mmCIF file with all atom_site columns, C-alpha atoms in Angstrom:
data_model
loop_
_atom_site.group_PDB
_atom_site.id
_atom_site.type_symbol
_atom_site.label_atom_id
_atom_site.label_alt_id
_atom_site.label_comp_id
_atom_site.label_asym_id
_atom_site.label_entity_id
_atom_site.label_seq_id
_atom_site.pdbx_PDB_ins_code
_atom_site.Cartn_x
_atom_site.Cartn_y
_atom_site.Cartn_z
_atom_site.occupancy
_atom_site.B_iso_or_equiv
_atom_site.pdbx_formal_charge
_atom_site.auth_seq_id
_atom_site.auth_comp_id
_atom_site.auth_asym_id
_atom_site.auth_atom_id
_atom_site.pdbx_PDB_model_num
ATOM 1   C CA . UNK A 1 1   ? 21.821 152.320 21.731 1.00 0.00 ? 1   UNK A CA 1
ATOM 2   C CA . UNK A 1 2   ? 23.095 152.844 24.742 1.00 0.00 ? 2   UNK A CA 1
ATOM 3   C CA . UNK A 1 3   ? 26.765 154.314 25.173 1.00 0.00 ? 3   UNK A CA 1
ATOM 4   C CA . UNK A 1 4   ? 26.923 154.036 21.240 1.00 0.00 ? 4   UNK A CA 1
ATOM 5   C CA . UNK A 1 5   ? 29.160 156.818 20.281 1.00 0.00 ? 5   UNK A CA 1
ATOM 6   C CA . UNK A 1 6   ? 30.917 157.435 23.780 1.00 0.00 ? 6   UNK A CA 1
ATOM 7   C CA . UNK A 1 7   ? 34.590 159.930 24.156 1.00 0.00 ? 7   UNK A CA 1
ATOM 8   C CA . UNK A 1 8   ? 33.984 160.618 20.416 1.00 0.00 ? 8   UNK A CA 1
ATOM 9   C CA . UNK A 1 9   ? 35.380 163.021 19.989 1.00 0.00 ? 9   UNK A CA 1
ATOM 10  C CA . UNK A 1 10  ? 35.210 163.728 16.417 1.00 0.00 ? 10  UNK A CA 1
ATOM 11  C CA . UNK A 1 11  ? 31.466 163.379 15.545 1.00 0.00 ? 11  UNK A CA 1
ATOM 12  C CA . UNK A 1 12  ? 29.980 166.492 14.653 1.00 0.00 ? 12  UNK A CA 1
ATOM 13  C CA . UNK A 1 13  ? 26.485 165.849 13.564 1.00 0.00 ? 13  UNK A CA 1
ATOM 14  C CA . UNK A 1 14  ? 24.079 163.073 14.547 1.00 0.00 ? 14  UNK A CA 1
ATOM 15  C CA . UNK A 1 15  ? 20.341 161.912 13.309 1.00 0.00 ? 15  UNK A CA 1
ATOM 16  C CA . UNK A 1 16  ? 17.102 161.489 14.894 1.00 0.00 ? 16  UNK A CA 1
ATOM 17  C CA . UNK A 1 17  ? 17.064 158.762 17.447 1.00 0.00 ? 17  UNK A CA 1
ATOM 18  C CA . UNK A 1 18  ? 14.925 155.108 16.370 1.00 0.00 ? 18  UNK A CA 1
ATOM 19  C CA . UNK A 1 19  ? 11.665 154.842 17.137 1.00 0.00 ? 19  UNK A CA 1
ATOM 20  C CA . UNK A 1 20  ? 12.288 151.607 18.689 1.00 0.00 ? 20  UNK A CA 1
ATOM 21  C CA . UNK A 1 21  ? 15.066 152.921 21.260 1.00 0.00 ? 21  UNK A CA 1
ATOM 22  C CA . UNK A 1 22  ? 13.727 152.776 24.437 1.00 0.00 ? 22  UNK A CA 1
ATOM 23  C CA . UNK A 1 23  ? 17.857 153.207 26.390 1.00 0.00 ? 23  UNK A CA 1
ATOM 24  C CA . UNK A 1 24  ? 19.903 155.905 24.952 1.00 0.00 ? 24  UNK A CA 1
ATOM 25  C CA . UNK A 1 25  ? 21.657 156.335 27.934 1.00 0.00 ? 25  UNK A CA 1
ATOM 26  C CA . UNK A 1 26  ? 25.437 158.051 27.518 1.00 0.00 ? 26  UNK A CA 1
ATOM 27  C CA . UNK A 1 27  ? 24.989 157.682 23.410 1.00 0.00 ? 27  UNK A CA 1
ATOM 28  C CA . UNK A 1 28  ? 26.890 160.632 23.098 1.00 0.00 ? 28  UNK A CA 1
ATOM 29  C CA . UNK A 1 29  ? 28.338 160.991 26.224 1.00 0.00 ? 29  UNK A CA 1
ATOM 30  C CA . UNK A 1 30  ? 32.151 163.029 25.533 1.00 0.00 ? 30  UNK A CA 1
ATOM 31  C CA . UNK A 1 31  ? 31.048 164.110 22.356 1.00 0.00 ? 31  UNK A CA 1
ATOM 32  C CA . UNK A 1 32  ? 32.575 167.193 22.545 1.00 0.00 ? 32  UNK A CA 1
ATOM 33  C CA . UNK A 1 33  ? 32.374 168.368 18.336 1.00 0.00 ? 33  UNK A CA 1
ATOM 34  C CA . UNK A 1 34  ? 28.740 167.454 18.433 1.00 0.00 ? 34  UNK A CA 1
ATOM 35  C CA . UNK A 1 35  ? 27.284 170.673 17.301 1.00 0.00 ? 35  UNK A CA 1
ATOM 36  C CA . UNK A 1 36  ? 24.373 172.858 14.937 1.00 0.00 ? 36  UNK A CA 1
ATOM 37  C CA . UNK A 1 37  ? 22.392 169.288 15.730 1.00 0.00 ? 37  UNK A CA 1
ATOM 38  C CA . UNK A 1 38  ? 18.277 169.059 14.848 1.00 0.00 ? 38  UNK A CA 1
ATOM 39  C CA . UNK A 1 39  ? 17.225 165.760 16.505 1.00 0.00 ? 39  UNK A CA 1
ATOM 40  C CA . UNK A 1 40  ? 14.498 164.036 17.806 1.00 0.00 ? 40  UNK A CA 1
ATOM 41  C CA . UNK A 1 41  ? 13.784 161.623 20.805 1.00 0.00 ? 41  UNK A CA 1
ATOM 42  C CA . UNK A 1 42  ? 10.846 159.781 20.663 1.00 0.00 ? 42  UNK A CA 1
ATOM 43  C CA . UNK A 1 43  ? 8.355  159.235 22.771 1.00 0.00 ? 43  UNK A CA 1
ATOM 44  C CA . UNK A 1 44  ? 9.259  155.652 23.731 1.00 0.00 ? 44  UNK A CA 1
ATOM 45  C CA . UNK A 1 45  ? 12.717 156.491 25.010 1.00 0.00 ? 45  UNK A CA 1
ATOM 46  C CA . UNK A 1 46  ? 12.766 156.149 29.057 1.00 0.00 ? 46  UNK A CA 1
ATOM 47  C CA . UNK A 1 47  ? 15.767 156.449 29.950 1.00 0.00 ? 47  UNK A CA 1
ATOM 48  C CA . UNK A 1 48  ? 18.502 159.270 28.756 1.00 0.00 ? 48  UNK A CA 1
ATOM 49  C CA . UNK A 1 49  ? 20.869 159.183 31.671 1.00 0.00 ? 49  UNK A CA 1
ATOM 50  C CA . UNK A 1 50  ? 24.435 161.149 30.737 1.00 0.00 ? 50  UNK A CA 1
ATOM 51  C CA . UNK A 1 51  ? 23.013 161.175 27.049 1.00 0.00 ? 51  UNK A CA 1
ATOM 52  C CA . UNK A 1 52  ? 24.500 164.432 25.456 1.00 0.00 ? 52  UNK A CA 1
ATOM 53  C CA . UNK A 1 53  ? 26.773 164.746 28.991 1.00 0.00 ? 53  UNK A CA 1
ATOM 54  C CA . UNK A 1 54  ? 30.505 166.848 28.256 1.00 0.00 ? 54  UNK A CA 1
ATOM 55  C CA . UNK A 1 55  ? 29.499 167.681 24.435 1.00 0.00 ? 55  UNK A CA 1
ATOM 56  C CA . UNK A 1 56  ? 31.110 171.090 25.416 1.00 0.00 ? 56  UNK A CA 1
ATOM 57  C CA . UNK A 1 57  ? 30.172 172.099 21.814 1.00 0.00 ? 57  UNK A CA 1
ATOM 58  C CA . UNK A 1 58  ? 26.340 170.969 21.927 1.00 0.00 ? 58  UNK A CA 1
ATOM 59  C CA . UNK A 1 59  ? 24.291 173.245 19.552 1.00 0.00 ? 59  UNK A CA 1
ATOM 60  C CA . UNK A 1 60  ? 20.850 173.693 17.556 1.00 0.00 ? 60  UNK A CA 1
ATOM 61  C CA . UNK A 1 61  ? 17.594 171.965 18.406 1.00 0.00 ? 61  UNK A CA 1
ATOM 62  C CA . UNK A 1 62  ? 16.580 168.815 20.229 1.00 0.00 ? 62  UNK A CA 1
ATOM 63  C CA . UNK A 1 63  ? 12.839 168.257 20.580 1.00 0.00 ? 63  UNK A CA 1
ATOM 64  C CA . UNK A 1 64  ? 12.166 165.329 23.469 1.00 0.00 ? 64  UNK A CA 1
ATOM 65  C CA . UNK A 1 65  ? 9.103  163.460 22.686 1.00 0.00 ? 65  UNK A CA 1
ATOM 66  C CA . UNK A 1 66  ? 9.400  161.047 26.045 1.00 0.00 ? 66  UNK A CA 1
ATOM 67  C CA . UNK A 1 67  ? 7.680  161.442 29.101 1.00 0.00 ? 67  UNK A CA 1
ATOM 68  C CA . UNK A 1 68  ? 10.786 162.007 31.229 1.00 0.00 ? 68  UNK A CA 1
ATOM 69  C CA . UNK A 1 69  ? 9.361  162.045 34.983 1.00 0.00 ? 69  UNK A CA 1
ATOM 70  C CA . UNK A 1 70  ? 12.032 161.129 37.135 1.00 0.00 ? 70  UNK A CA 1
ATOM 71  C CA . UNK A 1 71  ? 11.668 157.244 37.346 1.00 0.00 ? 71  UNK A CA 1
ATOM 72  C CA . UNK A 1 72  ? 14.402 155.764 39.584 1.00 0.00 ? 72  UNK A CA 1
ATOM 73  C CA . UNK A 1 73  ? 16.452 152.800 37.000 1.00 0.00 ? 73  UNK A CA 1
ATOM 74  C CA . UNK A 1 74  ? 18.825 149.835 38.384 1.00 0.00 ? 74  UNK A CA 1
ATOM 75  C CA . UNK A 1 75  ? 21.416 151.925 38.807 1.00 0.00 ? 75  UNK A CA 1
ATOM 76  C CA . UNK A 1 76  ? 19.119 154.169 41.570 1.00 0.00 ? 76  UNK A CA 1
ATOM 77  C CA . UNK A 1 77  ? 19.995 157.172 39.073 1.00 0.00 ? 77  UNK A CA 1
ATOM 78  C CA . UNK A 1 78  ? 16.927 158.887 37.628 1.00 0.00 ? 78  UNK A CA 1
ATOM 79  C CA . UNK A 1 79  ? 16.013 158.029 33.918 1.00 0.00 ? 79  UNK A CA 1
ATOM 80  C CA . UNK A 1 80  ? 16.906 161.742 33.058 1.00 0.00 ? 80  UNK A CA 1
ATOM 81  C CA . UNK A 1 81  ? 19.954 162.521 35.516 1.00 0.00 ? 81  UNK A CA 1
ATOM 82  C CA . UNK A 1 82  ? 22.837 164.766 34.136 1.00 0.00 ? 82  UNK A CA 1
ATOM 83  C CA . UNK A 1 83  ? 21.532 164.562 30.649 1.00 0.00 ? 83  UNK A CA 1
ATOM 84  C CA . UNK A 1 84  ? 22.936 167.819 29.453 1.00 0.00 ? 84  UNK A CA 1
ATOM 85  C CA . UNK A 1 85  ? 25.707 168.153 31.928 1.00 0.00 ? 85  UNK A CA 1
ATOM 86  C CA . UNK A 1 86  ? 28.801 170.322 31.072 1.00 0.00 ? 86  UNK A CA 1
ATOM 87  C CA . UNK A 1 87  ? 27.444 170.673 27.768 1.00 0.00 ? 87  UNK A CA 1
ATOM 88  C CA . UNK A 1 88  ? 26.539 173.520 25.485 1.00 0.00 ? 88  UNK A CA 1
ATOM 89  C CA . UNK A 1 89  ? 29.005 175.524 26.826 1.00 0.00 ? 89  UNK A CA 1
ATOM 90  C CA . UNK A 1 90  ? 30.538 177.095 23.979 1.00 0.00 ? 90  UNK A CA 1
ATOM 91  C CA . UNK A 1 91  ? 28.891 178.503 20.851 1.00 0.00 ? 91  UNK A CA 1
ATOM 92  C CA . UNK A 1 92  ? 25.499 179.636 20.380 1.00 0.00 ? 92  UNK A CA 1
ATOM 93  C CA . UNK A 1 93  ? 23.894 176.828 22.912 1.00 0.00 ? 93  UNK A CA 1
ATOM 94  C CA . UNK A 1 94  ? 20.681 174.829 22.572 1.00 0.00 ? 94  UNK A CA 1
ATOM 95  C CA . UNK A 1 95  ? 16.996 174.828 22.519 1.00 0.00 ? 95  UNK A CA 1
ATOM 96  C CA . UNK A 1 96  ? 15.340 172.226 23.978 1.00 0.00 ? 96  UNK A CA 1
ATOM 97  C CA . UNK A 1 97  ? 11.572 171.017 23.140 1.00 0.00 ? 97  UNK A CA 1
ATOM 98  C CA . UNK A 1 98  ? 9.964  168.864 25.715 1.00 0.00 ? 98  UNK A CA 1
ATOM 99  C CA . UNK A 1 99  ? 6.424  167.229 26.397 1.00 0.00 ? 99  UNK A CA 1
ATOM 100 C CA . UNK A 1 100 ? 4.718  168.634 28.935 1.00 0.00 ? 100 UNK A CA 1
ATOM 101 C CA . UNK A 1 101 ? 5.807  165.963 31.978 1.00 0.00 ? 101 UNK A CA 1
ATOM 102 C CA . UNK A 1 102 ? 9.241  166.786 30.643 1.00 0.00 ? 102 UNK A CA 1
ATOM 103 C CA . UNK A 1 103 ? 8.973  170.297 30.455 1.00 0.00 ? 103 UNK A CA 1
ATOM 104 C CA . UNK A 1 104 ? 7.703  169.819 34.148 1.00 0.00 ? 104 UNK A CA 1
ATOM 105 C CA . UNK A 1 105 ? 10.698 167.641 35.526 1.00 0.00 ? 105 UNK A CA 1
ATOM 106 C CA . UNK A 1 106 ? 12.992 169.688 33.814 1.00 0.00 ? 106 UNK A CA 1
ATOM 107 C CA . UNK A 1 107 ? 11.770 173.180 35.157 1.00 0.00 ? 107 UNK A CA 1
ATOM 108 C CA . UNK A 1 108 ? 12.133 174.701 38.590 1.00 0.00 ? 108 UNK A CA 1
ATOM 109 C CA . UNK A 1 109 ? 9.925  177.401 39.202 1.00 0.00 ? 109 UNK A CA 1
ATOM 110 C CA . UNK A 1 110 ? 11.379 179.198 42.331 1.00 0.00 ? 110 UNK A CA 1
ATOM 111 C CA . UNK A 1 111 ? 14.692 179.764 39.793 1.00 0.00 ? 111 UNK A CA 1
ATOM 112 C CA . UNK A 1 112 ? 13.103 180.272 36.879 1.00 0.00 ? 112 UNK A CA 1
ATOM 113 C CA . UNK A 1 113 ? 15.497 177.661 35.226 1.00 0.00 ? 113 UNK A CA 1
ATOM 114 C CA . UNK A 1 114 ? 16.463 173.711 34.835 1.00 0.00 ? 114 UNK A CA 1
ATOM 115 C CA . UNK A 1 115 ? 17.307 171.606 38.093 1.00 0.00 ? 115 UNK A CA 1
ATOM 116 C CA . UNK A 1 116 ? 20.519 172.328 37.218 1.00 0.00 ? 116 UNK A CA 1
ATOM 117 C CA . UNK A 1 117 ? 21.883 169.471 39.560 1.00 0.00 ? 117 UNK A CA 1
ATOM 118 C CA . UNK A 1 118 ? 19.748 167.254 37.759 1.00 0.00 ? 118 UNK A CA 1
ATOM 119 C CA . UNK A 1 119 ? 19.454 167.999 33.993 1.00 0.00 ? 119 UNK A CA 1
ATOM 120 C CA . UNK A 1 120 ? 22.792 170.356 33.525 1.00 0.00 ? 120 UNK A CA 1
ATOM 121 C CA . UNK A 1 121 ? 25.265 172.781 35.303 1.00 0.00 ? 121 UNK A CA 1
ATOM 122 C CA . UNK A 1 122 ? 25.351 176.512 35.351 1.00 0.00 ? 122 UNK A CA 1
ATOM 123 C CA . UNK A 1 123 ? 27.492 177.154 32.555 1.00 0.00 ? 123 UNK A CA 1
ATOM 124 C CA . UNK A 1 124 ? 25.382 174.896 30.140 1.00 0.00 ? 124 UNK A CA 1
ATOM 125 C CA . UNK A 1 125 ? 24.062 177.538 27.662 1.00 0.00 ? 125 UNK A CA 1
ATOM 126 C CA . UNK A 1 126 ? 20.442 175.609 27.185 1.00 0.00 ? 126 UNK A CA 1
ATOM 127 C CA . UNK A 1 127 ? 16.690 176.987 26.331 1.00 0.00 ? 127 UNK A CA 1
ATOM 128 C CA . UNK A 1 128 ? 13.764 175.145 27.375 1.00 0.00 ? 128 UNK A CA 1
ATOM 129 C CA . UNK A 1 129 ? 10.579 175.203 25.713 1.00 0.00 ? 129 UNK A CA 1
ATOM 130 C CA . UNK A 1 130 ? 7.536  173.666 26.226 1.00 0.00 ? 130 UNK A CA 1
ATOM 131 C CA . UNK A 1 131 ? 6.548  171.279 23.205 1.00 0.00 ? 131 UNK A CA 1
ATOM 132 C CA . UNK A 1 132 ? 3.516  172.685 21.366 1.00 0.00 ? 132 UNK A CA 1
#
């Protein structure tokens, strides 16, 4: 699936991700009306590089299934890198449900927040939770 639904602009709503989708990397990448969205990525994904990056509009619930540790691609970008960049940055923003090792990339403890650099920017408006 990967780069799927790229710059469009004019998707609003998308489903849960196929269990046998390993690469969704930049699938929605530019979606910027993707919004109020309840979707899961399963465990089997490893690699969601620029998935939801610039969807400005990004809203509602994703839970991530995948162990998402950091592991360097072809590219030499890390299977998670800029993810949620520049995104949720208008409207009520987004809750995100990880697996623990996720949960654990994702987190920095000294700021209490993402790796920004990493996962999103500063003005991303996103929740992290820690998959129960």
């Amino acid at each position: 699936m990967y780069g799927t639904f790229v710059g469009c602009k004019l998707l609003e709503n998308v489903t849960n991700i196929p269990e046998g989708c390993d690469d969704i990397q930049e699938i929605y990448y530019g979606c910027s009306s993707l919004n109020n969205v309840n979707v899961v990525i399963p465990g089997n994904v490893k690699k969601i590089y620029n998935s939801f990056r610039d969807c400005s509009n990004l809203s509602g619930k994703i839970i991530i299934e995948a162990d998402l540790v950091g592991n360097v691609m072809e590219n030499g970008r890390k299977d998670f890198e800029y993810c949620f960049y520049n995104s949720a940055t208008t409207g009520p923003g987004l809750m995100l449900e990880c697996s623990e090792k996720t949960y654990k990339t994702f987190y920095d403890e000294n700021k209490k927040n993402f790796i920004n650099e990493w996962v999103c920017d500063a003005k991303s408006n996103i929740k992290l939770k820690l998959k129960n």
